[in-house]
Each structure stands twice: as structure tokens, then as C-alpha cells.
PDB file of C-alpha atoms and ligand atoms in Angstrom:
ATOM      1  CA  UNK W  79      30.234   4.146  -2.249  1.00  0.00           C
ATOM      2  CA  UNK W  80      31.297   7.603  -1.045  1.00  0.00           C
ATOM      3  CA  UNK W  81      28.858  10.456  -0.978  1.00  0.00           C
ATOM      4  CA  UNK W  82      30.318  13.949  -0.938  1.00  0.00           C
ATOM      5  CA  UNK W  83      28.151  17.112  -0.639  1.00  0.00           C
ATOM      6  CA  UNK W  84      29.925  20.283  -1.679  1.00  0.00           C
ATOM      7  CA  UNK W  85      28.449  23.699  -0.782  1.00  0.00           C
ATOM      8  CA  UNK W  86      24.907  22.469  -1.402  1.00  0.00           C
ATOM      9  CA  UNK W  87      22.155  25.062  -1.288  1.00  0.00           C
ATOM     10  CA  UNK W  88      18.503  24.779  -2.082  1.00  0.00           C
ATOM     11  CA  UNK W  89      16.064  27.716  -2.468  1.00  0.00           C
ATOM     12  CA  UNK W  90      12.430  27.783  -3.321  1.00  0.00           C
ATOM     13  CA  UNK W  91      11.165  30.630  -5.411  1.00  0.00           C
ATOM     14  CA  UNK W  92       7.693  32.069  -5.087  1.00  0.00           C
ATOM     15  CA  UNK W  93       6.364  35.036  -7.088  1.00  0.00           C
ATOM     16  CA  UNK W  94       6.092  38.284  -5.094  1.00  0.00           C
ATOM     17  CA  UNK W  95       7.748  36.668  -1.943  1.00  0.00           C
ATOM     18  CA  UNK W  96      11.364  36.447  -0.920  1.00  0.00           C
ATOM     19  CA  UNK W  97      13.116  33.100  -1.761  1.00  0.00           C
ATOM     20  CA  UNK W  98      12.900  30.452   0.875  1.00  0.00           C
ATOM     21  CA  UNK W  99      16.380  29.174   1.687  1.00  0.00           C
ATOM     22  CA  UNK W 100      15.981  25.585   2.724  1.00  0.00           C
ATOM     23  CA  UNK W 101      19.557  24.461   2.585  1.00  0.00           C
ATOM     24  CA  UNK W 102      22.597  26.669   3.015  1.00  0.00           C
ATOM     25  CA  UNK W 103      26.209  25.646   2.191  1.00  0.00           C
ATOM     26  CA  UNK W 104      26.039  22.010   3.207  1.00  0.00           C
ATOM     27  CA  UNK W 105      29.404  20.160   3.008  1.00  0.00           C
ATOM     28  CA  UNK W 106      30.278  16.681   4.190  1.00  0.00           C
ATOM     29  CA  UNK W 107      31.841  13.410   3.163  1.00  0.00           C
ATOM     30  CA  UNK W 108      30.209  10.072   3.930  1.00  0.00           C
ATOM     31  CA  UNK W 109      32.674   7.268   3.246  1.00  0.00           C
ATOM     32  CA  UNK W 110      31.901   3.949   1.618  1.00  0.00           C
ATOM     33  CA  UNK W 111      30.064   1.557   3.973  1.00  0.00           C
ATOM     34  CA  UNK W 112      29.466   4.153   6.668  1.00  0.00           C
ATOM     35  CA  UNK W 113      26.187   4.352   8.555  1.00  0.00           C
ATOM     36  CA  UNK W 114      25.156   7.945   8.978  1.00  0.00           C
ATOM     37  CA  UNK W 115      22.161   9.548  10.718  1.00  0.00           C
ATOM     38  CA  UNK W 116      20.812  12.960  10.001  1.00  0.00           C
ATOM     39  CA  UNK W 117      18.888  14.515  12.837  1.00  0.00           C
ATOM     40  CA  UNK W 118      17.275  17.856  13.502  1.00  0.00           C
ATOM     41  CA  UNK W 119      13.902  19.518  14.154  1.00  0.00           C
ATOM     42  CA  UNK W 120      10.951  19.205  11.856  1.00  0.00           C
ATOM     43  CA  UNK W 121      11.345  21.731   8.972  1.00  0.00           C
ATOM     44  CA  UNK W 122      15.058  21.838   9.216  1.00  0.00           C
ATOM     45  CA  UNK W 123      15.573  20.631   5.671  1.00  0.00           C
ATOM     46  CA  UNK W 124      16.446  16.940   6.289  1.00  0.00           C
ATOM     47  CA  UNK W 125      14.003  15.544   3.652  1.00  0.00           C
ATOM     48  CA  UNK W 126      15.051  18.121   1.119  1.00  0.00           C
ATOM     49  CA  UNK W 127      18.690  17.148   1.642  1.00  0.00           C
ATOM     50  CA  UNK W 128      18.189  13.417   1.461  1.00  0.00           C
ATOM     51  CA  UNK W 129      16.074  13.786  -1.657  1.00  0.00           C
ATOM     52  CA  UNK W 130      18.920  15.673  -3.294  1.00  0.00           C
ATOM     53  CA  UNK W 131      21.418  13.096  -2.090  1.00  0.00           C
ATOM     54  CA  UNK W 132      19.175  10.379  -3.496  1.00  0.00           C
ATOM     55  CA  UNK W 133      19.133  12.240  -6.830  1.00  0.00           C
ATOM     56  CA  UNK W 134      15.422  12.842  -6.707  1.00  0.00           C
ATOM     57  CA  UNK W 135      15.731  16.610  -6.629  1.00  0.00           C
ATOM     58  CA  UNK W 136      18.375  19.075  -7.905  1.00  0.00           C
ATOM     59  CA  UNK W 137      20.163  21.589  -5.654  1.00  0.00           C
ATOM     60  CA  UNK W 138      20.002  25.312  -6.509  1.00  0.00           C
ATOM     61  CA  UNK W 139      23.795  25.280  -6.225  1.00  0.00           C
ATOM     62  CA  UNK W 140      26.589  22.990  -5.223  1.00  0.00           C
ATOM     63  CA  UNK W 141      27.552  19.465  -5.979  1.00  0.00           C
ATOM     64  CA  UNK W 142      26.951  15.914  -5.079  1.00  0.00           C
ATOM     65  CA  UNK W 143      29.535  13.305  -5.849  1.00  0.00           C
ATOM     66  CA  UNK W 144      28.664   9.649  -5.628  1.00  0.00           C
ATOM     67  CA  UNK W 145      31.811   7.653  -6.021  1.00  0.00           C
ATOM     68  CA  UNK W 146      33.862  10.065  -8.148  1.00  0.00           C
ATOM     69  CA  UNK W 147      30.895  11.154 -10.232  1.00  0.00           C
ATOM     70  CA  UNK W 148      29.626  14.709 -10.191  1.00  0.00           C
ATOM     71  CA  UNK W 149      25.972  13.558 -10.497  1.00  0.00           C
ATOM     72  CA  UNK W 150      24.134  16.864 -11.253  1.00  0.00           C
ATOM     73  CA  UNK W 151      26.385  17.585 -14.164  1.00  0.00           C
ATOM     74  CA  UNK W 152      24.264  14.950 -15.882  1.00  0.00           C
ATOM     75  CA  UNK W 153      20.752  15.297 -17.375  1.00  0.00           C
ATOM     76  CA  UNK W 154      17.627  13.778 -15.840  1.00  0.00           C
ATOM     77  CA  UNK W 155      18.034  10.471 -17.712  1.00  0.00           C
ATOM     78  CA  UNK W 156      21.619  10.178 -16.414  1.00  0.00           C
ATOM     79  CA  UNK W 157      20.358  10.779 -12.811  1.00  0.00           C
ATOM     80  CA  UNK W 158      17.657   8.250 -13.334  1.00  0.00           C
ATOM     81  CA  UNK W 159      20.122   5.527 -14.400  1.00  0.00           C
ATOM     82  CA  UNK W 160      22.582   6.416 -11.617  1.00  0.00           C
ATOM     83  CA  UNK W 161      19.735   6.111  -9.142  1.00  0.00           C
ATOM     84  CA  UNK W 162      18.561   2.816 -10.528  1.00  0.00           C
ATOM     85  CA  UNK W 163      22.085   1.349 -10.521  1.00  0.00           C
ATOM     86  CA  UNK W 164      23.353   2.581  -7.095  1.00  0.00           C
ATOM     87  CA  UNK W 165      20.587   3.775  -4.874  1.00  0.00           C
ATOM     88  CA  UNK W 166      17.718   2.344  -2.850  1.00  0.00           C
ATOM     89  CA  UNK W 167      15.280   4.691  -1.110  1.00  0.00           C
ATOM     90  CA  UNK W 168      12.930   4.074   1.730  1.00  0.00           C
ATOM     91  CA  UNK W 169      10.307   6.692   2.714  1.00  0.00           C
ATOM     92  CA  UNK W 170       8.420   7.257   5.972  1.00  0.00           C
ATOM     93  CA  UNK W 171       5.325   6.114   4.115  1.00  0.00           C
ATOM     94  CA  UNK W 172       5.934   2.978   2.179  1.00  0.00           C
ATOM     95  CA  UNK W 173       4.354   4.092  -1.171  1.00  0.00           C
ATOM     96  CA  UNK W 174       3.679   0.553  -2.260  1.00  0.00           C
ATOM     97  CA  UNK W 175       1.377   0.096  -5.265  1.00  0.00           C
ATOM     98  CA  UNK W 176      -2.008  -1.219  -3.871  1.00  0.00           C
ATOM     99  CA  UNK W 177      -2.925  -3.335  -6.956  1.00  0.00           C
ATOM    100  CA  UNK W 178       0.376  -5.229  -6.956  1.00  0.00           C
ATOM    101  CA  UNK W 179       1.229  -8.102  -4.741  1.00  0.00           C
ATOM    102  CA  UNK W 180       4.244  -7.951  -2.330  1.00  0.00           C
ATOM    103  CA  UNK W 181       6.440  -9.842  -4.837  1.00  0.00           C
ATOM    104  CA  UNK W 182       5.341  -7.635  -7.778  1.00  0.00           C
ATOM    105  CA  UNK W 183       5.943  -4.404  -5.674  1.00  0.00           C
ATOM    106  CA  UNK W 184       9.464  -5.609  -4.942  1.00  0.00           C
ATOM    107  CA  UNK W 185      10.125  -6.269  -8.675  1.00  0.00           C
ATOM    108  CA  UNK W 186       8.819  -2.931  -9.790  1.00  0.00           C
ATOM    109  CA  UNK W 187      12.271  -1.157  -9.959  1.00  0.00           C
ATOM    110  CA  UNK W 188      13.524  -4.061 -12.136  1.00  0.00           C
ATOM    111  CA  UNK W 189      10.268  -4.662 -14.025  1.00  0.00           C
ATOM    112  CA  UNK W 190      11.897  -5.193 -17.492  1.00  0.00           C
ATOM    113  CA  UNK W 191      14.050  -8.001 -15.921  1.00  0.00           C
ATOM    114  CA  UNK W 192      11.325  -9.316 -13.570  1.00  0.00           C
ATOM    115  CA  UNK W 193      11.685 -12.939 -14.861  1.00  0.00           C
ATOM    116  CA  UNK W 194      15.416 -13.105 -14.150  1.00  0.00           C
ATOM    117  CA  UNK W 195      15.048 -11.318 -10.827  1.00  0.00           C
ATOM    118  CA  UNK W 196      12.320 -13.589  -9.410  1.00  0.00           C
ATOM    119  CA  UNK W 197      14.696 -15.811  -7.540  1.00  0.00           C
ATOM    120  CA  UNK W 198      16.550 -12.818  -6.013  1.00  0.00           C
ATOM    121  CA  UNK W 199      13.235 -11.134  -5.092  1.00  0.00           C
ATOM    122  CA  UNK W 200      12.223 -14.245  -3.164  1.00  0.00           C
ATOM    123  CA  UNK W 201      15.586 -14.446  -1.435  1.00  0.00           C
ATOM    124  CA  UNK W 202      15.225 -10.752  -0.333  1.00  0.00           C
ATOM    125  CA  UNK W 203      11.710 -11.525   0.897  1.00  0.00           C
ATOM    126  CA  UNK W 204      13.154 -14.366   2.897  1.00  0.00           C
ATOM    127  CA  UNK W 205      15.728 -12.078   4.407  1.00  0.00           C
ATOM    128  CA  UNK W 206      13.107  -9.527   5.536  1.00  0.00           C
ATOM    129  CA  UNK W 207      10.890 -12.393   6.839  1.00  0.00           C
ATOM    130  CA  UNK W 208       8.031 -11.997   4.356  1.00  0.00           C
ATOM    131  CA  UNK W 209       8.356 -14.961   1.964  1.00  0.00           C
ATOM    132  CA  UNK W 210       5.100 -16.394   3.160  1.00  0.00           C
ATOM    133  CA  UNK W 211       3.344 -13.100   2.353  1.00  0.00           C
ATOM    134  CA  UNK W 212       4.624 -12.793  -1.339  1.00  0.00           C
ATOM    135  CA  UNK W 213       1.180 -13.115  -2.926  1.00  0.00           C
ATOM    136  CA  UNK W 214      -0.493 -10.822  -0.532  1.00  0.00           C
ATOM    137  CA  UNK W 215      -1.514  -7.171  -1.362  1.00  0.00           C
ATOM    138  CA  UNK W 216      -0.327  -4.258   0.684  1.00  0.00           C
ATOM    139  CA  UNK W 217      -3.752  -3.660   2.380  1.00  0.00           C
ATOM    140  CA  UNK W 218      -3.363  -7.169   3.833  1.00  0.00           C
ATOM    141  CA  UNK W 219      -0.228  -6.263   5.613  1.00  0.00           C
ATOM    142  CA  UNK W 220       0.615  -4.548   8.927  1.00  0.00           C
ATOM    143  CA  UNK W 221       2.546  -1.280   8.956  1.00  0.00           C
ATOM    144  CA  UNK W 222       5.832  -3.103   9.756  1.00  0.00           C
ATOM    145  CA  UNK W 223       5.234  -5.602   6.966  1.00  0.00           C
ATOM    146  CA  UNK W 224       4.570  -2.839   4.541  1.00  0.00           C
ATOM    147  CA  UNK W 225       7.795  -1.171   5.517  1.00  0.00           C
ATOM    148  CA  UNK W 226       9.618  -4.464   5.184  1.00  0.00           C
ATOM    149  CA  UNK W 227       8.251  -4.751   1.710  1.00  0.00           C
ATOM    150  CA  UNK W 228       9.442  -1.202   0.902  1.00  0.00           C
ATOM    151  CA  UNK W 229      12.853  -2.091   2.193  1.00  0.00           C
ATOM    152  CA  UNK W 230      12.899  -5.262   0.033  1.00  0.00           C
ATOM    153  CA  UNK W 231      11.915  -3.093  -3.010  1.00  0.00           C
ATOM    154  CA  UNK W 232      14.867  -0.838  -2.143  1.00  0.00           C
ATOM    155  CA  UNK W 233      17.254  -3.814  -2.343  1.00  0.00           C
ATOM    156  CA  UNK W 234      16.229  -5.390  -5.608  1.00  0.00           C
ATOM    157  CA  UNK W 235      18.808  -3.576  -7.768  1.00  0.00           C
ATOM    158  CA  UNK W 236      21.668  -4.309  -5.225  1.00  0.00           C
ATOM    159  CA  UNK W 237      22.215  -0.656  -4.380  1.00  0.00           C
ATOM    160  CA  UNK W 238      25.532   0.454  -2.935  1.00  0.00           C
ATOM    161  CA  UNK W 239      23.716   3.213  -0.971  1.00  0.00           C
ATOM    162  CA  UNK W 240      20.441   2.999   1.009  1.00  0.00           C
ATOM    163  CA  UNK W 241      18.669   6.180   1.938  1.00  0.00           C
ATOM    164  CA  UNK W 242      15.845   6.151   4.518  1.00  0.00           C
ATOM    165  CA  UNK W 243      13.815   9.216   5.400  1.00  0.00           C
ATOM    166  CA  UNK W 244      12.352   8.577   8.860  1.00  0.00           C
ATOM    167  CA  UNK W 245      11.748   4.837   8.050  1.00  0.00           C
ATOM    168  CA  UNK W 246      10.327   4.110  11.485  1.00  0.00           C
ATOM    169  CA  UNK W 247       8.457   7.501  12.040  1.00  0.00           C
ATOM    170  CA  UNK W 248       5.146   5.789  11.283  1.00  0.00           C
ATOM    171  CA  UNK W 249       5.648   2.548  13.238  1.00  0.00           C
ATOM    172  CA  UNK W 250       5.225   1.567  16.879  1.00  0.00           C
ATOM    173  CA  UNK W 251       8.375   1.221  18.898  1.00  0.00           C
ATOM    174  CA  UNK W 252       8.832  -2.595  18.682  1.00  0.00           C
ATOM    175  CA  UNK W 253       8.185  -2.776  14.959  1.00  0.00           C
ATOM    176  CA  UNK W 254      10.453   0.287  14.451  1.00  0.00           C
ATOM    177  CA  UNK W 255      13.300  -1.487  16.168  1.00  0.00           C
ATOM    178  CA  UNK W 256      12.893  -4.528  13.975  1.00  0.00           C
ATOM    179  CA  UNK W 257      13.110  -2.442  10.790  1.00  0.00           C
ATOM    180  CA  UNK W 258      16.082  -0.564  12.124  1.00  0.00           C
ATOM    181  CA  UNK W 259      17.814  -3.803  12.875  1.00  0.00           C
ATOM    182  CA  UNK W 260      17.224  -4.994   9.271  1.00  0.00           C
ATOM    183  CA  UNK W 261      18.625  -1.762   7.881  1.00  0.00           C
ATOM    184  CA  UNK W 262      21.792  -1.847   9.878  1.00  0.00           C
ATOM    185  CA  UNK W 263      22.308  -5.617   9.457  1.00  0.00           C
ATOM    186  CA  UNK W 264      21.977  -5.273   5.696  1.00  0.00           C
ATOM    187  CA  UNK W 265      24.525  -2.480   5.562  1.00  0.00           C
ATOM    188  CA  UNK W 266      27.018  -4.394   7.648  1.00  0.00           C
ATOM    189  CA  UNK W 267      26.528  -7.571   5.592  1.00  0.00           C
ATOM    190  CA  UNK W 268      26.648  -5.988   2.112  1.00  0.00           C
ATOM    191  CA  UNK W 269      29.061  -3.122   2.876  1.00  0.00           C
ATOM    192  CA  UNK W 270      26.591  -0.715   1.464  1.00  0.00           C
ATOM    193  CA  UNK W 271      26.368   2.904   2.782  1.00  0.00           C
ATOM    194  CA  UNK W 272      23.386   3.629   4.942  1.00  0.00           C
ATOM    195  CA  UNK W 273      22.093   7.210   5.235  1.00  0.00           C
ATOM    196  CA  UNK W 274      19.072   7.776   7.298  1.00  0.00           C
ATOM    197  CA  UNK W 275      16.993  10.585   8.809  1.00  0.00           C
ATOM    198  CA  UNK W 276      15.571   9.956  12.153  1.00  0.00           C
ATOM    199  CA  UNK W 277      14.146  11.681  15.292  1.00  0.00           C
ATOM    200  CA  UNK W 278      15.041   8.578  17.349  1.00  0.00           C
ATOM    201  CA  UNK W 279      18.218   9.257  19.399  1.00  0.00           C
ATOM    202  CA  UNK W 280      18.664   5.644  20.229  1.00  0.00           C
ATOM    203  CA  UNK W 281      18.706   4.738  16.578  1.00  0.00           C
ATOM    204  CA  UNK W 282      21.038   7.694  15.717  1.00  0.00           C
ATOM    205  CA  UNK W 283      23.395   6.601  18.407  1.00  0.00           C
ATOM    206  CA  UNK W 284      23.927   3.304  16.564  1.00  0.00           C
ATOM    207  CA  UNK W 285      25.258   5.075  13.508  1.00  0.00           C
ATOM    208  CA  UNK W 286      28.955   5.693  12.804  1.00  0.00           C
ATOM    209  CA  UNK W 287      28.323   9.451  12.556  1.00  0.00           C
ATOM    210  CA  UNK W 288      25.544  11.879  13.243  1.00  0.00           C
ATOM    211  CA  UNK W 289      25.015  15.054  11.126  1.00  0.00           C
ATOM    212  CA  UNK W 290      22.826  17.520  12.802  1.00  0.00           C
ATOM    213  CA  UNK W 291      20.703  19.832  10.530  1.00  0.00           C
ATOM    214  CA  UNK W 292      19.172  22.911  11.868  1.00  0.00           C
ATOM    215  CA  UNK W 293      17.599  25.663   9.827  1.00  0.00           C
ATOM    216  CA  UNK W 294      19.067  24.372   6.661  1.00  0.00           C
ATOM    217  CA  UNK W 295      22.607  24.368   8.030  1.00  0.00           C
ATOM    218  CA  UNK W 296      24.922  21.742   9.595  1.00  0.00           C
ATOM    219  CA  UNK W 297      25.392  22.281  13.283  1.00  0.00           C
ATOM    220  CA  UNK W 298      27.366  20.544  15.948  1.00  0.00           C
TER     221      UNK W 298
HETATM  222  N1  ADP A 150       8.276  22.801  -2.635  1.00  0.00           N
HETATM  223  C1  ADP A 150       8.551  23.630  -1.621  1.00  0.00           C
HETATM  224  N2  ADP A 150       8.265  24.955  -1.713  1.00  0.00           N
HETATM  225  C2  ADP A 150       8.597  25.801  -0.796  1.00  0.00           C
HETATM  226  N3  ADP A 150       8.994  25.445   0.484  1.00  0.00           N
HETATM  227  C3  ADP A 150       9.296  24.087   0.681  1.00  0.00           C
HETATM  228  C4  ADP A 150       9.073  23.083  -0.363  1.00  0.00           C
HETATM  229  N4  ADP A 150       9.344  21.971   0.101  1.00  0.00           N
HETATM  230  C5  ADP A 150       9.848  22.105   1.362  1.00  0.00           C
HETATM  231  N5  ADP A 150       9.803  23.428   1.684  1.00  0.00           N
HETATM  232  C6  ADP A 150      10.234  24.006   2.974  1.00  0.00           C
HETATM  233  O1  ADP A 150      11.503  23.586   3.231  1.00  0.00           O
HETATM  234  C7  ADP A 150      11.682  23.506   4.705  1.00  0.00           C
HETATM  235  C8  ADP A 150      12.274  22.118   4.991  1.00  0.00           C
HETATM  236  O2  ADP A 150      11.462  21.040   4.673  1.00  0.00           O
HETATM  237  P1  ADP A 150      11.910  19.547   4.810  1.00  0.00           P
HETATM  238  O3  ADP A 150      13.098  19.325   4.034  1.00  0.00           O
HETATM  239  O4  ADP A 150      10.727  18.700   4.460  1.00  0.00           O
HETATM  240  O5  ADP A 150      12.283  19.486   6.434  1.00  0.00           O
HETATM  241  P2  ADP A 150      12.306  18.228   7.378  1.00  0.00           P
HETATM  242  O6  ADP A 150      12.433  16.970   6.551  1.00  0.00           O
HETATM  243  O7  ADP A 150      13.599  18.465   8.173  1.00  0.00           O
HETATM  244  O8  ADP A 150      11.176  18.296   8.293  1.00  0.00           O
HETATM  245  C9  ADP A 150      10.344  23.657   5.267  1.00  0.00           C
HETATM  246  O9  ADP A 150      10.290  24.924   5.815  1.00  0.00           O
HETATM  247  C10 ADP A 150       9.394  23.470   4.074  1.00  0.00           C
HETATM  248  O10 ADP A 150       8.231  24.331   4.297  1.00  0.00           O
HETATM  249 MG1   MG A 151      11.203  15.270   6.568  1.00  0.00          MG
END
């Protein structure tokens, strides 16, 4: 699926202080199936941007089109459905639910259909190399295994777009490379669009395009 950002801006307001302009006039087009890396210094606005693209936050102005749909024209329920249907998101910290097993965590985004999704959940677990840990709890896993679980959870609804915000930022180099490989392979296999934020230049260089963000603006 295409993702188009049109003149996106995001400001934060605070009483008795000037507005903080976090994103300024961002414009780009990511075409269907592309693998794109956002890079830039800490505080540049990368997380704010990827959260907006992932429909978890609204811009102050501007538009995001996913496919042909002007997403923010919809209400929150619409955004939620759009997200569930089309988007998988991976964070730097996995945000797994500690009282749920690996298998249950993966089924959470599809909980009402968990019985019919069971087979698919196990096949995703196999793909990420964690089938043998399906009944374990997150605190019994290594950092890399936790992130694989988070990735598997992002795949359960067959998203056409995967967003990952510094997915390897909290992992050692070797484990990070394994996760990166999974992300890129999955995107190639399924034709889904991959949008990631990374500080890792080696990883960014594997992407089809790099978009640099600096001080809330795109730079070259
Ligand atoms: N809720 C908020 N209120 C005010 N400022 C915020 C808020 N969230 C983020 N910011 C500011 O936005 C800027 C960009 O943050 P972020 O998108 O997290 O950057 P990055 O991911 O590139 O490190 C930072 O200066 C941060 O302090
Ligand atoms: Mg960030």
C-alpha cells in the first residue's frame, strides 16, 4: 500500500510557553512494497512522524493518505479500524503483556477471532523461529525473542504496511541483525511496505530509500 504525507505539521501547545513545532511541512510518497528508512538525530521528530503515519496520533495540519484514503478525515473509530486492517507496528521496546504467553500475545490484536487465528499464529511463530516458545511468558525470553514475538504480533492481521520505530535499538548487534533480516525478508515475501526508523546506517543502506529528518524537517 502507498503512504503519502502531504504538508504534515505537528505542534505541541503548552500554557504560557510558545508552541513546540515538532514536524514542519513534511511531504513524501512511499510506494507500495517499498522499504524506507527514516534517519536523523535524536529529538528530530522521527517517532512523532512514524506514530502519525501509523495512525496512532493526529497531525496538527496536513494529510496522510494510505492507499487512496485520506485517513485523518475519519474519526478515531475509523482510524482504529484502518490500523487494525492494514498496519502492523513494532516499537523499540516490545510492549508485550507480561501475564500472557507468547502465543496469547500474538493473538491479542485479533482476540475476538483468536480461535480461527490459532493456526496462523503458530505458522507466524514458526516463521520467526519461536514455535517452541509459544507457551512461555515474556519474562522467560531474551531481548531478541521478545522482539521476535512483537514482530509476530504485528503480523497477525496480515498488514499491508509494517512500521518499526528503532526495532533493534535495544538489542545487541547480532540479535539486531537477525531481527532486521526478518523484517526485510517478510516485506519482500509478502510485498508489504516497510517503514522503519533507525540509527543504524548499515540497516538504512539496505532500504530502497532513506528519508532524513532533522529538526522536524526533511533534509537531504
Ligand atoms: N507530548 C509532547 N509534548 C511536547 N513535546 C513533545 C511531546 N512529544 C515529543 N515532543 C518533542 O518532540 C521532539 C521530537 O520527539 P521525537 O519524535 O520523539 O524525536 P525522535 O524520535 O526523532 O528522537 C522532541 O523535542 C520532543 O521533546
Ligand atoms: Mg524516537
